[in-house]
mmCIF file of N, CA and C in Angstrom:
data_model
loop_
_atom_site.group_PDB
_atom_site.id
_atom_site.type_symbol
_atom_site.label_atom_id
_atom_site.label_comp_id
_atom_site.label_asym_id
_atom_site.label_seq_id
_atom_site.Cartn_x
_atom_site.Cartn_y
_atom_site.Cartn_z
ATOM 1 N N UNK A 1 0.849 -1.176 0.000
ATOM 2 C CA UNK A 1 0.000 0.000 0.000
ATOM 3 C C UNK A 1 0.897 1.242 0.000
ATOM 4 N N UNK A 2 0.533 2.226 -0.775
ATOM 5 C CA UNK A 2 1.312 3.453 -0.835
ATOM 6 C C UNK A 2 0.587 4.606 -0.174
ATOM 7 N N UNK A 3 1.252 5.722 -0.135
ATOM 8 C CA UNK A 3 0.697 6.923 0.465
ATOM 9 C C UNK A 3 -0.345 7.558 -0.456
ATOM 10 N N UNK A 4 -1.147 8.413 0.147
ATOM 11 C CA UNK A 4 -2.039 9.286 -0.603
ATOM 12 C C UNK A 4 -1.588 10.709 -0.301
ATOM 13 N N UNK A 5 -1.431 11.508 -1.358
ATOM 14 C CA UNK A 5 -1.090 12.922 -1.197
ATOM 15 C C UNK A 5 -2.345 13.756 -1.392
ATOM 16 N N UNK A 6 -2.435 14.859 -0.679
ATOM 17 C CA UNK A 6 -3.493 15.841 -0.922
ATOM 18 C C UNK A 6 -2.835 17.130 -1.361
ATOM 19 N N UNK A 7 -3.443 17.779 -2.336
ATOM 20 C CA UNK A 7 -2.928 19.047 -2.838
ATOM 21 C C UNK A 7 -4.052 20.071 -2.779
ATOM 22 N N UNK A 8 -3.818 21.121 -1.994
ATOM 23 C CA UNK A 8 -4.736 22.251 -1.939
ATOM 24 C C UNK A 8 -4.141 23.298 -2.875
ATOM 25 N N UNK A 9 -4.563 23.259 -4.135
ATOM 26 C CA UNK A 9 -3.976 24.093 -5.181
ATOM 27 C C UNK A 9 -4.596 25.483 -5.115
ATOM 28 N N UNK A 10 -3.748 26.487 -4.902
ATOM 29 C CA UNK A 10 -4.216 27.863 -4.839
ATOM 30 C C UNK A 10 -3.638 28.702 -5.964
ATOM 31 N N UNK A 11 -3.905 29.980 -5.923
ATOM 32 C CA UNK A 11 -3.411 30.875 -6.979
ATOM 33 C C UNK A 11 -1.892 31.001 -6.970
ATOM 34 N N UNK A 12 -1.269 30.988 -5.796
ATOM 35 C CA UNK A 12 0.179 31.175 -5.697
ATOM 36 C C UNK A 12 0.919 29.969 -5.135
ATOM 37 N N UNK A 13 0.262 29.245 -4.216
ATOM 38 C CA UNK A 13 0.918 28.156 -3.497
ATOM 39 C C UNK A 13 0.043 26.912 -3.469
ATOM 40 N N UNK A 14 0.706 25.793 -3.195
ATOM 41 C CA UNK A 14 0.004 24.533 -2.985
ATOM 42 C C UNK A 14 0.276 24.049 -1.570
ATOM 43 N N UNK A 15 -0.791 23.864 -0.815
ATOM 44 C CA UNK A 15 -0.660 23.172 0.456
ATOM 45 C C UNK A 15 -0.613 21.688 0.140
ATOM 46 N N UNK A 16 0.241 20.959 0.824
ATOM 47 C CA UNK A 16 0.404 19.532 0.533
ATOM 48 C C UNK A 16 0.378 18.754 1.839
ATOM 49 N N UNK A 17 -0.283 17.612 1.807
ATOM 50 C CA UNK A 17 -0.305 16.698 2.942
ATOM 51 C C UNK A 17 -0.152 15.282 2.407
ATOM 52 N N UNK A 18 0.273 14.378 3.271
ATOM 53 C CA UNK A 18 0.457 12.979 2.871
ATOM 54 C C UNK A 18 0.018 12.060 3.991
ATOM 55 N N UNK A 19 -0.423 10.876 3.606
ATOM 56 C CA UNK A 19 -0.726 9.854 4.606
ATOM 57 C C UNK A 19 0.559 9.099 4.932
ATOM 58 N N UNK A 20 0.470 8.295 5.964
ATOM 59 C CA UNK A 20 1.511 7.308 6.210
ATOM 60 C C UNK A 20 1.304 6.188 5.180
ATOM 61 N N UNK A 21 2.188 5.214 5.153
ATOM 62 C CA UNK A 21 2.102 4.143 4.166
ATOM 63 C C UNK A 21 0.866 3.257 4.348
ATOM 64 N N UNK A 22 0.247 3.284 5.539
ATOM 65 C CA UNK A 22 -0.952 2.492 5.794
ATOM 66 C C UNK A 22 -2.232 3.292 5.570
ATOM 67 N N UNK A 23 -2.089 4.528 5.140
ATOM 68 C CA UNK A 23 -3.213 5.428 4.823
ATOM 69 C C UNK A 23 -4.146 5.611 6.017
ATOM 70 N N UNK A 24 -3.532 5.867 7.175
ATOM 71 C CA UNK A 24 -4.315 6.055 8.398
ATOM 72 C C UNK A 24 -4.330 7.517 8.841
ATOM 73 N N UNK A 25 -3.159 8.158 8.815
ATOM 74 C CA UNK A 25 -3.016 9.511 9.354
ATOM 75 C C UNK A 25 -2.535 10.464 8.271
ATOM 76 N N UNK A 26 -3.126 11.659 8.238
ATOM 77 C CA UNK A 26 -2.701 12.713 7.311
ATOM 78 C C UNK A 26 -1.787 13.681 8.049
ATOM 79 N N UNK A 27 -0.683 14.039 7.400
ATOM 80 C CA UNK A 27 0.267 15.001 7.976
ATOM 81 C C UNK A 27 0.638 16.032 6.925
ATOM 82 N N UNK A 28 0.773 17.279 7.361
ATOM 83 C CA UNK A 28 1.142 18.353 6.450
ATOM 84 C C UNK A 28 2.593 18.248 6.002
ATOM 85 N N UNK A 29 2.832 18.599 4.764
ATOM 86 C CA UNK A 29 4.178 18.693 4.192
ATOM 87 C C UNK A 29 4.453 20.161 3.905
ATOM 88 N N UNK A 30 5.662 20.499 3.496
ATOM 89 C CA UNK A 30 5.948 21.910 3.192
ATOM 90 C C UNK A 30 5.033 22.464 2.102
ATOM 91 N N UNK A 31 4.652 23.728 2.267
ATOM 92 C CA UNK A 31 3.885 24.424 1.240
ATOM 93 C C UNK A 31 4.837 24.763 0.101
ATOM 94 N N UNK A 32 4.359 24.620 -1.140
ATOM 95 C CA UNK A 32 5.208 24.793 -2.318
ATOM 96 C C UNK A 32 4.584 25.831 -3.248
ATOM 97 N N UNK A 33 5.422 26.720 -3.772
ATOM 98 C CA UNK A 33 4.926 27.671 -4.767
ATOM 99 C C UNK A 33 4.521 26.896 -6.014
ATOM 100 N N UNK A 34 3.456 27.363 -6.673
ATOM 101 C CA UNK A 34 2.942 26.659 -7.862
ATOM 102 C C UNK A 34 4.020 26.393 -8.900
ATOM 103 N N UNK A 35 4.902 27.366 -9.111
ATOM 104 C CA UNK A 35 5.926 27.195 -10.145
ATOM 105 C C UNK A 35 6.893 26.052 -9.820
ATOM 106 N N UNK A 36 6.947 25.627 -8.552
ATOM 107 C CA UNK A 36 7.870 24.561 -8.135
ATOM 108 C C UNK A 36 7.173 23.240 -7.821
ATOM 109 N N UNK A 37 5.875 23.163 -8.079
ATOM 110 C CA UNK A 37 5.124 21.984 -7.640
ATOM 111 C C UNK A 37 5.594 20.691 -8.308
ATOM 112 N N UNK A 38 5.899 20.721 -9.589
ATOM 113 C CA UNK A 38 6.312 19.468 -10.244
ATOM 114 C C UNK A 38 7.719 19.049 -9.828
ATOM 115 N N UNK A 39 8.579 19.989 -9.549
ATOM 116 C CA UNK A 39 9.905 19.652 -9.019
ATOM 117 C C UNK A 39 9.746 18.958 -7.673
ATOM 118 N N UNK A 40 8.892 19.510 -6.815
ATOM 119 C CA UNK A 40 8.642 18.918 -5.502
ATOM 120 C C UNK A 40 8.046 17.518 -5.653
ATOM 121 N N UNK A 41 7.016 17.393 -6.493
ATOM 122 C CA UNK A 41 6.334 16.109 -6.644
ATOM 123 C C UNK A 41 7.253 15.029 -7.205
ATOM 124 N N UNK A 42 8.079 15.380 -8.189
ATOM 125 C CA UNK A 42 9.007 14.387 -8.758
ATOM 126 C C UNK A 42 9.969 13.881 -7.689
ATOM 127 N N UNK A 43 10.502 14.796 -6.896
ATOM 128 C CA UNK A 43 11.432 14.404 -5.823
ATOM 129 C C UNK A 43 10.705 13.553 -4.780
ATOM 130 N N UNK A 44 9.535 14.008 -4.355
ATOM 131 C CA UNK A 44 8.787 13.289 -3.325
ATOM 132 C C UNK A 44 8.428 11.884 -3.800
ATOM 133 N N UNK A 45 7.964 11.774 -5.019
ATOM 134 C CA UNK A 45 7.537 10.468 -5.520
ATOM 135 C C UNK A 45 8.708 9.539 -5.819
ATOM 136 N N UNK A 46 9.886 10.112 -6.024
ATOM 137 C CA UNK A 46 11.059 9.254 -6.203
ATOM 138 C C UNK A 46 11.532 8.661 -4.869
ATOM 139 N N UNK A 47 11.138 9.303 -3.771
ATOM 140 C CA UNK A 47 11.554 8.861 -2.439
ATOM 141 C C UNK A 47 10.462 8.112 -1.676
ATOM 142 N N UNK A 48 9.220 8.158 -2.167
ATOM 143 C CA UNK A 48 8.082 7.553 -1.478
ATOM 144 C C UNK A 48 7.185 6.837 -2.488
ATOM 145 N N UNK A 49 6.461 5.858 -2.004
ATOM 146 C CA UNK A 49 5.482 5.175 -2.849
ATOM 147 C C UNK A 49 4.155 5.902 -2.693
ATOM 148 N N UNK A 50 3.703 6.506 -3.775
ATOM 149 C CA UNK A 50 2.448 7.252 -3.756
ATOM 150 C C UNK A 50 1.451 6.524 -4.654
ATOM 151 N N UNK A 51 0.315 6.198 -4.074
ATOM 152 C CA UNK A 51 -0.727 5.454 -4.768
ATOM 153 C C UNK A 51 -1.728 6.377 -5.447
ATOM 154 N N UNK A 52 -2.035 7.505 -4.795
ATOM 155 C CA UNK A 52 -3.078 8.395 -5.309
ATOM 156 C C UNK A 52 -2.858 9.816 -4.802
ATOM 157 N N UNK A 53 -3.503 10.760 -5.472
ATOM 158 C CA UNK A 53 -3.538 12.143 -4.995
ATOM 159 C C UNK A 53 -4.996 12.575 -4.889
ATOM 160 N N UNK A 54 -5.230 13.434 -3.929
ATOM 161 C CA UNK A 54 -6.535 14.052 -3.747
ATOM 162 C C UNK A 54 -6.327 15.539 -3.978
ATOM 163 N N UNK A 55 -7.053 16.075 -4.926
ATOM 164 C CA UNK A 55 -6.922 17.497 -5.245
ATOM 165 C C UNK A 55 -8.236 18.177 -4.877
ATOM 166 N N UNK A 56 -8.121 19.263 -4.129
ATOM 167 C CA UNK A 56 -9.307 19.977 -3.689
ATOM 168 C C UNK A 56 -10.159 20.462 -4.849
ATOM 169 N N UNK A 57 -11.463 20.402 -4.648
ATOM 170 C CA UNK A 57 -12.435 20.894 -5.615
ATOM 171 C C UNK A 57 -13.031 22.176 -5.026
ATOM 172 N N UNK A 58 -12.633 23.337 -5.568
ATOM 173 C CA UNK A 58 -13.023 24.615 -4.956
ATOM 174 C C UNK A 58 -14.430 25.068 -5.366
ATOM 175 N N UNK A 59 -15.385 24.869 -4.473
ATOM 176 C CA UNK A 59 -16.753 25.282 -4.761
ATOM 177 C C UNK A 59 -17.249 26.258 -3.704
ATOM 178 N N UNK A 60 -18.264 27.045 -4.081
ATOM 179 C CA UNK A 60 -18.876 27.944 -3.112
ATOM 180 C C UNK A 60 -20.073 27.242 -2.468
ATOM 181 N N UNK A 61 -20.817 27.971 -1.648
ATOM 182 C CA UNK A 61 -21.941 27.368 -0.927
ATOM 183 C C UNK A 61 -23.019 26.804 -1.849
ATOM 184 N N UNK A 62 -23.128 27.363 -3.043
ATOM 185 C CA UNK A 62 -24.139 26.900 -3.992
ATOM 186 C C UNK A 62 -23.616 25.778 -4.886
ATOM 187 N N UNK A 63 -22.367 25.399 -4.706
ATOM 188 C CA UNK A 63 -21.790 24.334 -5.516
ATOM 189 C C UNK A 63 -21.143 24.804 -6.806
ATOM 190 N N UNK A 64 -21.051 26.127 -6.995
ATOM 191 C CA UNK A 64 -20.399 26.673 -8.186
ATOM 192 C C UNK A 64 -18.888 26.616 -8.015
ATOM 193 N N UNK A 65 -18.197 26.318 -9.115
ATOM 194 C CA UNK A 65 -16.733 26.224 -9.067
ATOM 195 C C UNK A 65 -16.099 27.604 -8.985
ATOM 196 N N UNK A 66 -15.046 27.711 -8.215
ATOM 197 C CA UNK A 66 -14.251 28.919 -8.054
ATOM 198 C C UNK A 66 -13.390 29.113 -9.300
ATOM 199 N N UNK A 67 -12.931 30.335 -9.555
ATOM 200 C CA UNK A 67 -12.124 30.612 -10.751
ATOM 201 C C UNK A 67 -10.772 29.903 -10.752
ATOM 202 N N UNK A 68 -10.275 29.484 -9.590
ATOM 203 C CA UNK A 68 -8.997 28.768 -9.555
ATOM 204 C C UNK A 68 -9.124 27.369 -10.172
ATOM 205 N N UNK A 69 -10.349 26.904 -10.380
ATOM 206 C CA UNK A 69 -10.558 25.581 -10.980
ATOM 207 C C UNK A 69 -9.910 25.472 -12.355
ATOM 208 N N UNK A 70 -9.915 26.546 -13.136
ATOM 209 C CA UNK A 70 -9.256 26.507 -14.458
ATOM 210 C C UNK A 70 -7.768 26.202 -14.313
ATOM 211 N N UNK A 71 -7.120 26.812 -13.322
ATOM 212 C CA UNK A 71 -5.700 26.548 -13.064
ATOM 213 C C UNK A 71 -5.501 25.106 -12.598
ATOM 214 N N UNK A 72 -6.429 24.621 -11.778
ATOM 215 C CA UNK A 72 -6.334 23.249 -11.285
ATOM 216 C C UNK A 72 -6.448 22.256 -12.443
ATOM 217 N N UNK A 73 -7.355 22.519 -13.367
ATOM 218 C CA UNK A 73 -7.516 21.618 -14.513
ATOM 219 C C UNK A 73 -6.250 21.564 -15.362
ATOM 220 N N UNK A 74 -5.591 22.703 -15.547
ATOM 221 C CA UNK A 74 -4.311 22.723 -16.285
ATOM 222 C C UNK A 74 -3.252 21.931 -15.525
ATOM 223 N N UNK A 75 -3.216 22.111 -14.205
ATOM 224 C CA UNK A 75 -2.287 21.363 -13.367
ATOM 225 C C UNK A 75 -2.541 19.861 -13.519
ATOM 226 N N UNK A 76 -3.813 19.460 -13.475
ATOM 227 C CA UNK A 76 -4.150 18.037 -13.569
ATOM 228 C C UNK A 76 -3.787 17.436 -14.925
ATOM 229 N N UNK A 77 -3.927 18.218 -15.992
ATOM 230 C CA UNK A 77 -3.512 17.732 -17.321
ATOM 231 C C UNK A 77 -2.032 17.373 -17.308
ATOM 232 N N UNK A 78 -1.224 18.287 -16.795
ATOM 233 C CA UNK A 78 0.224 18.047 -16.731
ATOM 234 C C UNK A 78 0.543 16.905 -15.762
ATOM 235 N N UNK A 79 -0.191 16.850 -14.648
ATOM 236 C CA UNK A 79 0.031 15.790 -13.660
ATOM 237 C C UNK A 79 -0.194 14.417 -14.305
ATOM 238 N N UNK A 80 -1.263 14.282 -15.066
ATOM 239 C CA UNK A 80 -1.568 12.994 -15.721
ATOM 240 C C UNK A 80 -0.467 12.578 -16.692
ATOM 241 N N UNK A 81 0.160 13.547 -17.325
ATOM 242 C CA UNK A 81 1.268 13.247 -18.243
ATOM 243 C C UNK A 81 2.512 12.837 -17.464
ATOM 244 N N UNK A 82 2.822 13.586 -16.402
ATOM 245 C CA UNK A 82 4.032 13.318 -15.600
ATOM 246 C C UNK A 82 3.916 12.033 -14.771
ATOM 247 N N UNK A 83 2.709 11.758 -14.253
ATOM 248 C CA UNK A 83 2.503 10.624 -13.339
ATOM 249 C C UNK A 83 1.279 9.806 -13.785
ATOM 250 N N UNK A 84 1.376 9.133 -14.921
ATOM 251 C CA UNK A 84 0.201 8.453 -15.487
ATOM 252 C C UNK A 84 -0.348 7.299 -14.643
ATOM 253 N N UNK A 85 0.437 6.752 -13.732
ATOM 254 C CA UNK A 85 -0.030 5.607 -12.944
ATOM 255 C C UNK A 85 -0.662 6.010 -11.614
ATOM 256 N N UNK A 86 -0.605 7.283 -11.271
ATOM 257 C CA UNK A 86 -1.143 7.756 -9.987
ATOM 258 C C UNK A 86 -2.625 8.093 -10.147
ATOM 259 N N UNK A 87 -3.452 7.497 -9.304
ATOM 260 C CA UNK A 87 -4.888 7.795 -9.309
ATOM 261 C C UNK A 87 -5.130 9.223 -8.828
ATOM 262 N N UNK A 88 -6.117 9.885 -9.414
ATOM 263 C CA UNK A 88 -6.461 11.253 -9.017
ATOM 264 C C UNK A 88 -7.899 11.255 -8.511
ATOM 265 N N UNK A 89 -8.085 11.796 -7.315
ATOM 266 C CA UNK A 89 -9.410 11.982 -6.741
ATOM 267 C C UNK A 89 -9.626 13.475 -6.542
ATOM 268 N N UNK A 90 -10.854 13.917 -6.707
ATOM 269 C CA UNK A 90 -11.218 15.301 -6.381
ATOM 270 C C UNK A 90 -12.061 15.257 -5.117
ATOM 271 N N UNK A 91 -11.885 16.280 -4.264
ATOM 272 C CA UNK A 91 -12.619 16.287 -3.002
ATOM 273 C C UNK A 91 -13.021 17.704 -2.656
ATOM 274 N N UNK A 92 -14.275 17.874 -2.283
ATOM 275 C CA UNK A 92 -14.827 19.181 -1.930
ATOM 276 C C UNK A 92 -13.985 19.830 -0.826
ATOM 277 N N UNK A 93 -13.506 21.035 -1.095
ATOM 278 C CA UNK A 93 -12.660 21.707 -0.113
ATOM 279 C C UNK A 93 -13.350 22.897 0.547
ATOM 280 N N UNK A 94 -14.687 22.958 0.453
ATOM 281 C CA UNK A 94 -15.430 24.042 1.097
ATOM 282 C C UNK A 94 -15.082 24.137 2.577
ATOM 283 N N UNK A 95 -14.856 25.318 3.028
ATOM 284 C CA UNK A 95 -14.615 25.652 4.443
ATOM 285 C C UNK A 95 -13.260 25.202 4.978
ATOM 286 N N UNK A 96 -12.419 24.546 4.175
ATOM 287 C CA UNK A 96 -11.153 24.062 4.738
ATOM 288 C C UNK A 96 -10.248 25.203 5.177
ATOM 289 N N UNK A 97 -10.201 26.306 4.432
ATOM 290 C CA UNK A 97 -9.354 27.430 4.838
ATOM 291 C C UNK A 97 -9.859 28.055 6.132
ATOM 292 N N UNK A 98 -11.172 28.162 6.267
ATOM 293 C CA UNK A 98 -11.746 28.700 7.503
ATOM 294 C C UNK A 98 -11.473 27.759 8.677
ATOM 295 N N UNK A 99 -11.626 26.453 8.431
ATOM 296 C CA UNK A 99 -11.345 25.478 9.482
ATOM 297 C C UNK A 99 -9.869 25.518 9.862
ATOM 298 N N UNK A 100 -9.003 25.629 8.858
ATOM 299 C CA UNK A 100 -7.563 25.689 9.122
ATOM 300 C C UNK A 100 -7.236 26.910 9.972
ATOM 301 N N UNK A 101 -7.790 28.063 9.619
ATOM 302 C CA UNK A 101 -7.550 29.284 10.394
ATOM 303 C C UNK A 101 -8.013 29.112 11.837
ATOM 304 N N UNK A 102 -9.177 28.478 12.015
ATOM 305 C CA UNK A 102 -9.702 28.248 13.359
ATOM 306 C C UNK A 102 -8.764 27.342 14.159
ATOM 307 N N UNK A 103 -8.360 26.216 13.566
ATOM 308 C CA UNK A 103 -7.485 25.281 14.281
ATOM 309 C C UNK A 103 -6.151 25.928 14.635
ATOM 310 N N UNK A 104 -5.624 26.722 13.713
ATOM 311 C CA UNK A 104 -4.351 27.399 13.977
ATOM 312 C C UNK A 104 -4.521 28.400 15.113
ATOM 313 N N UNK A 105 -5.655 29.127 15.121
ATOM 314 C CA UNK A 105 -5.893 30.115 16.185
ATOM 315 C C UNK A 105 -6.008 29.441 17.544
ATOM 316 N N UNK A 106 -6.506 28.203 17.562
ATOM 317 C CA UNK A 106 -6.654 27.473 18.817
ATOM 318 C C UNK A 106 -5.354 26.813 19.279
ATOM 319 N N UNK A 107 -4.346 26.831 18.421
ATOM 320 C CA UNK A 107 -3.109 26.110 18.719
ATOM 321 C C UNK A 107 -2.155 26.865 19.628
ATOM 322 N N UNK A 108 -2.437 28.149 19.861
ATOM 323 C CA UNK A 108 -1.556 28.946 20.707
ATOM 324 C C UNK A 108 -0.392 29.564 19.953
ATOM 325 N N UNK A 109 -0.387 29.474 18.646
ATOM 326 C CA UNK A 109 0.687 30.079 17.853
ATOM 327 C C UNK A 109 0.567 31.594 17.895
ATOM 328 N N UNK A 110 1.681 32.282 17.673
ATOM 329 C CA UNK A 110 1.686 33.738 17.675
ATOM 330 C C UNK A 110 0.809 34.275 16.549
ATOM 331 N N UNK A 111 0.375 35.522 16.679
ATOM 332 C CA UNK A 111 -0.489 36.118 15.658
ATOM 333 C C UNK A 111 0.200 36.114 14.303
ATOM 334 N N UNK A 112 1.502 36.422 14.280
ATOM 335 C CA UNK A 112 2.240 36.434 13.010
ATOM 336 C C UNK A 112 2.225 35.047 12.373
ATOM 337 N N UNK A 113 2.446 34.010 13.172
ATOM 338 C CA UNK A 113 2.449 32.634 12.659
ATOM 339 C C UNK A 113 1.048 32.242 12.188
ATOM 340 N N UNK A 114 0.014 32.668 12.923
ATOM 341 C CA UNK A 114 -1.366 32.326 12.562
ATOM 342 C C UNK A 114 -1.761 32.930 11.224
ATOM 343 N N UNK A 115 -1.201 34.085 10.883
ATOM 344 C CA UNK A 115 -1.555 34.765 9.645
ATOM 345 C C UNK A 115 -0.729 34.308 8.448
ATOM 346 N N UNK A 116 0.230 33.431 8.676
ATOM 347 C CA UNK A 116 1.088 32.933 7.599
ATOM 348 C C UNK A 116 0.255 32.075 6.648
ATOM 349 N N UNK A 117 0.118 32.539 5.407
ATOM 350 C CA UNK A 117 -0.756 31.860 4.448
ATOM 351 C C UNK A 117 -0.273 30.445 4.122
ATOM 352 N N UNK A 118 1.023 30.247 4.102
ATOM 353 C CA UNK A 118 1.552 28.917 3.818
ATOM 354 C C UNK A 118 1.116 27.899 4.860
ATOM 355 N N UNK A 119 1.042 28.331 6.118
ATOM 356 C CA UNK A 119 0.594 27.429 7.183
ATOM 357 C C UNK A 119 -0.880 27.085 6.985
ATOM 358 N N UNK A 120 -1.686 28.066 6.612
ATOM 359 C CA UNK A 120 -3.106 27.819 6.354
ATOM 360 C C UNK A 120 -3.252 26.817 5.200
ATOM 361 N N UNK A 121 -2.460 26.971 4.136
ATOM 362 C CA UNK A 121 -2.517 26.049 2.995
ATOM 363 C C UNK A 121 -2.148 24.626 3.415
ATOM 364 N N UNK A 122 -1.121 24.508 4.240
ATOM 365 C CA UNK A 122 -0.668 23.191 4.708
ATOM 366 C C UNK A 122 -1.747 22.515 5.553
ATOM 367 N N UNK A 123 -2.331 23.276 6.470
ATOM 368 C CA UNK A 123 -3.376 22.713 7.326
ATOM 369 C C UNK A 123 -4.616 22.398 6.494
ATOM 370 N N UNK A 124 -4.941 23.236 5.522
ATOM 371 C CA UNK A 124 -6.087 22.971 4.641
ATOM 372 C C UNK A 124 -5.903 21.656 3.891
ATOM 373 N N UNK A 125 -4.719 21.423 3.356
ATOM 374 C CA UNK A 125 -4.441 20.170 2.649
ATOM 375 C C UNK A 125 -4.590 18.977 3.590
ATOM 376 N N UNK A 126 -4.155 19.147 4.820
ATOM 377 C CA UNK A 126 -4.266 18.071 5.808
ATOM 378 C C UNK A 126 -5.729 17.770 6.117
ATOM 379 N N UNK A 127 -6.540 18.821 6.230
ATOM 380 C CA UNK A 127 -7.976 18.641 6.483
ATOM 381 C C UNK A 127 -8.641 17.940 5.300
ATOM 382 N N UNK A 128 -8.311 18.369 4.091
ATOM 383 C CA UNK A 128 -8.873 17.715 2.889
ATOM 384 C C UNK A 128 -8.541 16.227 2.913
ATOM 385 N N UNK A 129 -7.288 15.906 3.191
ATOM 386 C CA UNK A 129 -6.857 14.510 3.170
ATOM 387 C C UNK A 129 -7.500 13.702 4.291
ATOM 388 N N UNK A 130 -7.571 14.272 5.487
ATOM 389 C CA UNK A 130 -8.185 13.551 6.600
ATOM 390 C C UNK A 130 -9.671 13.298 6.326
ATOM 391 N N UNK A 131 -10.362 14.303 5.773
ATOM 392 C CA UNK A 131 -11.774 14.131 5.412
ATOM 393 C C UNK A 131 -11.944 13.055 4.335
ATOM 394 N N UNK A 132 -11.047 13.060 3.360
ATOM 395 C CA UNK A 132 -11.073 12.048 2.299
ATOM 396 C C UNK A 132 -10.898 10.652 2.905
ATOM 397 N N UNK A 133 -9.945 10.510 3.814
ATOM 398 C CA UNK A 133 -9.706 9.206 4.446
ATOM 399 C C UNK A 133 -10.924 8.740 5.227
ATOM 400 N N UNK A 134 -11.553 9.663 5.949
ATOM 401 C CA UNK A 134 -12.734 9.301 6.734
ATOM 402 C C UNK A 134 -13.883 8.875 5.825
ATOM 403 N N UNK A 135 -14.068 9.577 4.721
ATOM 404 C CA UNK A 135 -15.140 9.209 3.794
ATOM 405 C C UNK A 135 -14.840 7.860 3.133
ATOM 406 N N UNK A 136 -13.572 7.622 2.829
ATOM 407 C CA UNK A 136 -13.162 6.366 2.200
ATOM 408 C C UNK A 136 -13.433 5.162 3.100
ATOM 409 N N UNK A 137 -13.318 5.358 4.416
ATOM 410 C CA UNK A 137 -13.536 4.274 5.366
ATOM 411 C C UNK A 137 -15.008 3.909 5.511
ATOM 412 N N UNK A 138 -15.898 4.841 5.175
ATOM 413 C CA UNK A 138 -17.344 4.577 5.357
ATOM 414 C C UNK A 138 -17.898 3.668 4.296
#
């Protein structure tokens, strides 16, 4: 069994999280600028067995797709070419940034650390992945 990666693809950065090899626990990985995402993924996948990726599906309360979806679709096209054997799942990412901000605020981190967008992206990716794992178990 291999890991599952989650990617919270944003306009500037990607929050990334990964499971353990038994796909039980989601943990945040370093946030990566979009321009460096394939360099990061190639290195990560050369060092780890990755079975699938979960990419956030950015929708609003009415279920309409956010404008970043066009960028995500371009990313996924290239991803399929670079990693043709890796399964791709999409997962609703509504409220993950708000949840991430809340969890970070409850963690006791300094205000400066709480406002760091990269940390929010990392925690958002972790939430997406943990939610995906919980739904998969049902």
